[in-house]
Amino acid sequence: LAIITEATLKLTPTPFAVYTFAAFFASEDGAIAAVEKLMSTREIPYTLEFIDKVALTKLKQTQNLSLTENTQGFLMVEY
């Protein structure tokens, strides 16, 4: 249980255009390393979503996705 007593928000202007890309990784560590690199750049993504191997396995089973067996991580990034 936690009580938030203060929050600082950073407002950003609405972008003129949004660019979205998806990346598949052979390891979760590779995906996490990519997140670290993305967050250390001057342009911070508007959206950054990571899906781990457990969630990918469940998606493959329930949504009939055809991912390779070595896909262990997924990133969706919007700028």
Short mmCIF file of N, CA, C and O in Angstrom, two decimals:
data_model
loop_
_atom_site.label_atom_id
_atom_site.label_comp_id
_atom_site.label_asym_id
_atom_site.label_seq_id
_atom_site.Cartn_x
_atom_site.Cartn_y
_atom_site.Cartn_z
N LEU A 1 0.85 -1.17 0.00
CA LEU A 1 0.00 0.00 0.00
C LEU A 1 0.89 1.23 0.00
O LEU A 1 1.88 1.28 0.73
N ALA A 2 0.52 2.22 -0.81
CA ALA A 2 1.31 3.44 -0.89
C ALA A 2 0.38 4.64 -1.01
O ALA A 2 -0.73 4.54 -1.54
N ILE A 3 0.86 5.75 -0.50
CA ILE A 3 0.14 7.01 -0.62
C ILE A 3 1.04 7.97 -1.37
O ILE A 3 2.18 8.22 -0.95
N ILE A 4 0.54 8.50 -2.47
CA ILE A 4 1.31 9.48 -3.24
C ILE A 4 1.01 10.85 -2.68
O ILE A 4 -0.14 11.28 -2.63
N THR A 5 2.06 11.54 -2.24
CA THR A 5 1.86 12.86 -1.66
C THR A 5 2.27 13.98 -2.60
O THR A 5 1.90 15.13 -2.39
N GLU A 6 3.03 13.64 -3.64
CA GLU A 6 3.46 14.65 -4.59
C GLU A 6 3.80 13.97 -5.91
O GLU A 6 4.32 12.87 -5.94
N ALA A 7 3.48 14.64 -7.00
CA ALA A 7 3.82 14.12 -8.33
C ALA A 7 4.26 15.27 -9.21
O ALA A 7 3.66 16.34 -9.18
N THR A 8 5.30 15.05 -9.98
CA THR A 8 5.77 16.04 -10.93
C THR A 8 5.56 15.48 -12.32
O THR A 8 6.00 14.37 -12.63
N LEU A 9 4.87 16.22 -13.16
CA LEU A 9 4.57 15.77 -14.50
C LEU A 9 5.29 16.64 -15.52
O LEU A 9 5.48 17.83 -15.30
N LYS A 10 5.66 16.04 -16.61
CA LYS A 10 6.28 16.77 -17.71
C LYS A 10 5.30 16.74 -18.87
O LYS A 10 4.99 15.68 -19.40
N LEU A 11 4.79 17.89 -19.25
CA LEU A 11 3.86 17.97 -20.37
C LEU A 11 4.65 18.18 -21.65
O LEU A 11 5.59 18.97 -21.70
N THR A 12 4.27 17.45 -22.67
CA THR A 12 4.92 17.60 -23.96
C THR A 12 3.87 18.00 -24.99
O THR A 12 2.70 17.61 -24.87
N PRO A 13 4.27 18.77 -25.97
CA PRO A 13 3.29 19.18 -26.99
C PRO A 13 2.85 18.00 -27.83
O PRO A 13 3.55 16.99 -27.96
N THR A 14 1.67 18.11 -28.41
CA THR A 14 1.17 17.08 -29.29
C THR A 14 2.06 17.02 -30.52
O THR A 14 2.32 18.04 -31.15
N PRO A 15 2.53 15.85 -30.89
CA PRO A 15 3.44 15.75 -32.03
C PRO A 15 2.71 16.00 -33.36
O PRO A 15 1.52 15.72 -33.49
N PHE A 16 3.44 16.53 -34.32
CA PHE A 16 2.90 16.74 -35.66
C PHE A 16 2.61 15.40 -36.32
O PHE A 16 1.62 15.24 -37.02
N ALA A 17 3.48 14.45 -36.10
CA ALA A 17 3.31 13.10 -36.65
C ALA A 17 3.82 12.11 -35.62
O ALA A 17 4.70 12.43 -34.82
N VAL A 18 3.27 10.92 -35.62
CA VAL A 18 3.71 9.87 -34.72
C VAL A 18 4.30 8.74 -35.56
O VAL A 18 3.69 8.30 -36.53
N TYR A 19 5.48 8.30 -35.19
CA TYR A 19 6.14 7.20 -35.87
C TYR A 19 6.18 6.01 -34.92
O TYR A 19 6.61 6.14 -33.79
N THR A 20 5.71 4.88 -35.39
CA THR A 20 5.64 3.68 -34.57
C THR A 20 6.50 2.58 -35.20
O THR A 20 6.49 2.41 -36.41
N PHE A 21 7.26 1.90 -34.35
CA PHE A 21 7.97 0.73 -34.85
C PHE A 21 7.94 -0.38 -33.83
O PHE A 21 7.72 -0.15 -32.65
N ALA A 22 8.10 -1.59 -34.33
CA ALA A 22 8.09 -2.78 -33.49
C ALA A 22 9.41 -3.50 -33.68
O ALA A 22 9.96 -3.52 -34.78
N ALA A 23 9.90 -4.08 -32.61
CA ALA A 23 11.16 -4.83 -32.67
C ALA A 23 11.02 -6.12 -31.89
O ALA A 23 10.48 -6.13 -30.78
N PHE A 24 11.49 -7.20 -32.48
CA PHE A 24 11.47 -8.51 -31.84
C PHE A 24 12.90 -8.86 -31.45
O PHE A 24 13.84 -8.58 -32.19
N PHE A 25 13.06 -9.50 -30.29
CA PHE A 25 14.38 -9.81 -29.75
C PHE A 25 14.49 -11.29 -29.41
O PHE A 25 13.53 -11.91 -28.97
N ALA A 26 15.69 -11.81 -29.57
CA ALA A 26 15.96 -13.21 -29.25
C ALA A 26 16.15 -13.42 -27.75
O ALA A 26 16.19 -14.56 -27.29
N SER A 27 16.26 -12.33 -26.98
CA SER A 27 16.37 -12.45 -25.53
C SER A 27 15.70 -11.25 -24.87
O SER A 27 15.63 -10.16 -25.45
N GLU A 28 15.21 -11.47 -23.65
CA GLU A 28 14.64 -10.36 -22.89
C GLU A 28 15.72 -9.34 -22.56
O GLU A 28 15.46 -8.12 -22.57
N ASP A 29 16.92 -9.81 -22.27
CA ASP A 29 18.02 -8.89 -21.96
C ASP A 29 18.32 -7.96 -23.13
O ASP A 29 18.63 -6.79 -22.93
N GLY A 30 18.22 -8.48 -24.34
CA GLY A 30 18.44 -7.65 -25.51
C GLY A 30 17.39 -6.56 -25.63
O GLY A 30 17.70 -5.41 -25.95
N ALA A 31 16.14 -6.91 -25.34
CA ALA A 31 15.06 -5.92 -25.38
C ALA A 31 15.25 -4.87 -24.29
O ALA A 31 15.07 -3.67 -24.52
N ILE A 32 15.65 -5.30 -23.11
CA ILE A 32 15.86 -4.36 -22.00
C ILE A 32 17.04 -3.44 -22.29
O ILE A 32 16.99 -2.24 -22.00
N ALA A 33 18.08 -3.98 -22.91
CA ALA A 33 19.23 -3.14 -23.29
C ALA A 33 18.80 -2.08 -24.31
O ALA A 33 19.25 -0.93 -24.26
N ALA A 34 17.90 -2.47 -25.22
CA ALA A 34 17.39 -1.50 -26.20
C ALA A 34 16.59 -0.40 -25.51
O ALA A 34 16.69 0.77 -25.88
N VAL A 35 15.80 -0.76 -24.49
CA VAL A 35 15.04 0.24 -23.73
C VAL A 35 16.00 1.23 -23.07
O VAL A 35 15.79 2.45 -23.12
N GLU A 36 17.06 0.72 -22.46
CA GLU A 36 18.04 1.59 -21.81
C GLU A 36 18.65 2.56 -22.80
O GLU A 36 18.81 3.75 -22.51
N LYS A 37 18.98 2.08 -23.99
CA LYS A 37 19.56 2.96 -25.02
C LYS A 37 18.54 3.99 -25.49
O LYS A 37 18.87 5.17 -25.67
N LEU A 38 17.30 3.56 -25.71
CA LEU A 38 16.26 4.50 -26.15
C LEU A 38 16.01 5.60 -25.13
O LEU A 38 15.82 6.76 -25.48
N MET A 39 16.00 5.23 -23.86
CA MET A 39 15.72 6.21 -22.80
C MET A 39 16.89 7.14 -22.53
O MET A 39 16.73 8.16 -21.88
N SER A 40 18.07 6.80 -23.03
CA SER A 40 19.23 7.66 -22.80
C SER A 40 19.46 8.64 -23.95
O SER A 40 20.40 9.42 -23.91
N THR A 41 18.61 8.60 -24.97
CA THR A 41 18.76 9.52 -26.09
C THR A 41 18.05 10.84 -25.80
O THR A 41 17.29 10.96 -24.84
N ARG A 42 18.33 11.80 -26.65
CA ARG A 42 17.74 13.14 -26.49
C ARG A 42 16.22 13.10 -26.70
O ARG A 42 15.47 13.78 -26.02
N GLU A 43 15.78 12.31 -27.66
CA GLU A 43 14.35 12.19 -27.97
C GLU A 43 13.75 11.01 -27.20
O GLU A 43 14.00 9.86 -27.55
N ILE A 44 12.98 11.31 -26.19
CA ILE A 44 12.35 10.27 -25.38
C ILE A 44 11.08 9.79 -26.10
O ILE A 44 10.28 10.60 -26.56
N PRO A 45 10.86 8.49 -26.21
CA PRO A 45 9.65 7.99 -26.88
C PRO A 45 8.38 8.41 -26.14
O PRO A 45 8.37 8.55 -24.92
N TYR A 46 7.30 8.61 -26.90
CA TYR A 46 5.99 8.89 -26.31
C TYR A 46 5.42 7.63 -25.69
O TYR A 46 4.79 7.66 -24.64
N THR A 47 5.63 6.52 -26.36
CA THR A 47 5.13 5.23 -25.88
C THR A 47 6.24 4.20 -26.02
O THR A 47 6.94 4.17 -27.03
N LEU A 48 6.39 3.39 -25.00
CA LEU A 48 7.38 2.32 -25.03
C LEU A 48 6.78 1.14 -24.30
O LEU A 48 6.54 1.19 -23.10
N GLU A 49 6.48 0.09 -25.05
CA GLU A 49 5.84 -1.08 -24.46
C GLU A 49 6.71 -2.31 -24.65
O GLU A 49 7.16 -2.60 -25.75
N PHE A 50 6.95 -3.01 -23.55
CA PHE A 50 7.77 -4.22 -23.56
C PHE A 50 6.87 -5.41 -23.25
O PHE A 50 6.08 -5.38 -22.31
N ILE A 51 6.98 -6.46 -24.05
CA ILE A 51 6.25 -7.69 -23.80
C ILE A 51 7.28 -8.80 -23.61
O ILE A 51 8.13 -9.03 -24.48
N ASP A 52 7.21 -9.46 -22.46
CA ASP A 52 8.21 -10.50 -22.13
C ASP A 52 7.82 -11.85 -22.74
O ASP A 52 6.77 -12.00 -23.37
N LYS A 53 8.69 -12.84 -22.54
CA LYS A 53 8.49 -14.14 -23.17
C LYS A 53 7.25 -14.86 -22.65
O LYS A 53 6.61 -15.60 -23.39
N VAL A 54 6.89 -14.65 -21.39
CA VAL A 54 5.69 -15.28 -20.84
C VAL A 54 4.45 -14.75 -21.55
O VAL A 54 3.58 -15.53 -22.00
N ALA A 55 4.35 -13.45 -21.70
CA ALA A 55 3.20 -12.85 -22.39
C ALA A 55 3.20 -13.21 -23.87
O ALA A 55 2.14 -13.46 -24.46
N LEU A 56 4.38 -13.25 -24.49
CA LEU A 56 4.46 -13.65 -25.90
C LEU A 56 3.98 -15.08 -26.11
O LEU A 56 3.27 -15.37 -27.07
N THR A 57 4.35 -15.97 -25.19
CA THR A 57 3.91 -17.36 -25.28
C THR A 57 2.38 -17.44 -25.20
O THR A 57 1.74 -18.15 -25.97
N LYS A 58 1.81 -16.69 -24.28
CA LYS A 58 0.35 -16.68 -24.13
C LYS A 58 -0.32 -16.09 -25.37
O LYS A 58 -1.34 -16.60 -25.84
N LEU A 59 0.26 -15.04 -25.92
CA LEU A 59 -0.29 -14.46 -27.14
C LEU A 59 -0.22 -15.44 -28.31
O LEU A 59 -1.16 -15.54 -29.10
N LYS A 60 0.88 -16.17 -28.41
CA LYS A 60 1.01 -17.17 -29.48
C LYS A 60 -0.08 -18.24 -29.35
O LYS A 60 -0.65 -18.68 -30.34
N GLN A 61 -0.37 -18.64 -28.12
CA GLN A 61 -1.37 -19.69 -27.88
C GLN A 61 -2.79 -19.20 -28.14
O GLN A 61 -3.60 -19.93 -28.70
N THR A 62 -3.09 -18.00 -27.73
CA THR A 62 -4.48 -17.53 -27.79
C THR A 62 -4.81 -16.73 -29.05
O THR A 62 -5.97 -16.67 -29.44
N GLN A 63 -3.82 -16.12 -29.68
CA GLN A 63 -4.09 -15.26 -30.83
C GLN A 63 -3.57 -15.83 -32.15
O GLN A 63 -3.60 -15.16 -33.17
N ASN A 64 -3.04 -17.04 -32.11
CA ASN A 64 -2.53 -17.70 -33.30
C ASN A 64 -1.46 -16.86 -34.01
O ASN A 64 -1.48 -16.71 -35.23
N LEU A 65 -0.57 -16.29 -33.23
CA LEU A 65 0.54 -15.53 -33.80
C LEU A 65 1.62 -16.48 -34.30
O LEU A 65 1.87 -17.52 -33.70
N SER A 66 2.24 -16.12 -35.38
CA SER A 66 3.31 -16.96 -35.92
C SER A 66 4.66 -16.29 -35.68
O SER A 66 5.22 -15.65 -36.56
N LEU A 67 5.15 -16.41 -34.46
CA LEU A 67 6.46 -15.90 -34.10
C LEU A 67 7.45 -17.06 -34.06
O LEU A 67 7.06 -18.19 -33.76
N THR A 68 8.70 -16.77 -34.32
CA THR A 68 9.69 -17.83 -34.25
C THR A 68 9.87 -18.26 -32.80
O THR A 68 9.58 -17.51 -31.87
N GLU A 69 10.37 -19.46 -32.61
CA GLU A 69 10.55 -20.02 -31.26
C GLU A 69 11.57 -19.22 -30.45
O GLU A 69 11.50 -19.20 -29.23
N ASN A 70 12.51 -18.57 -31.11
CA ASN A 70 13.54 -17.85 -30.35
C ASN A 70 13.13 -16.40 -30.03
O ASN A 70 13.91 -15.66 -29.47
N THR A 71 11.91 -16.00 -30.35
CA THR A 71 11.45 -14.66 -29.98
C THR A 71 11.15 -14.63 -28.49
O THR A 71 10.25 -15.32 -28.02
N GLN A 72 11.93 -13.86 -27.76
CA GLN A 72 11.81 -13.82 -26.29
C GLN A 72 11.37 -12.45 -25.76
O GLN A 72 11.08 -12.32 -24.58
N GLY A 73 11.38 -11.44 -26.62
CA GLY A 73 10.99 -10.10 -26.19
C GLY A 73 10.49 -9.28 -27.36
O GLY A 73 10.85 -9.53 -28.51
N PHE A 74 9.64 -8.33 -27.06
CA PHE A 74 9.03 -7.48 -28.08
C PHE A 74 8.96 -6.06 -27.55
O PHE A 74 8.59 -5.85 -26.39
N LEU A 75 9.30 -5.10 -28.38
CA LEU A 75 9.14 -3.69 -28.03
C LEU A 75 8.28 -3.01 -29.07
O LEU A 75 8.43 -3.22 -30.27
N MET A 76 7.36 -2.16 -28.62
CA MET A 76 6.61 -1.27 -29.48
C MET A 76 6.96 0.14 -29.03
O MET A 76 6.84 0.47 -27.83
N VAL A 77 7.42 0.95 -29.96
CA VAL A 77 7.91 2.28 -29.62
C VAL A 77 7.23 3.31 -30.52
O VAL A 77 7.10 3.09 -31.73
N GLU A 78 6.80 4.42 -29.92
CA GLU A 78 6.24 5.52 -30.70
C GLU A 78 7.02 6.79 -30.39
O GLU A 78 7.33 7.09 -29.24
N TYR A 79 7.34 7.50 -31.45
CA TYR A 79 8.00 8.81 -31.34
C TYR A 79 7.09 9.85 -31.91
O TYR A 79 6.34 9.61 -32.81
#
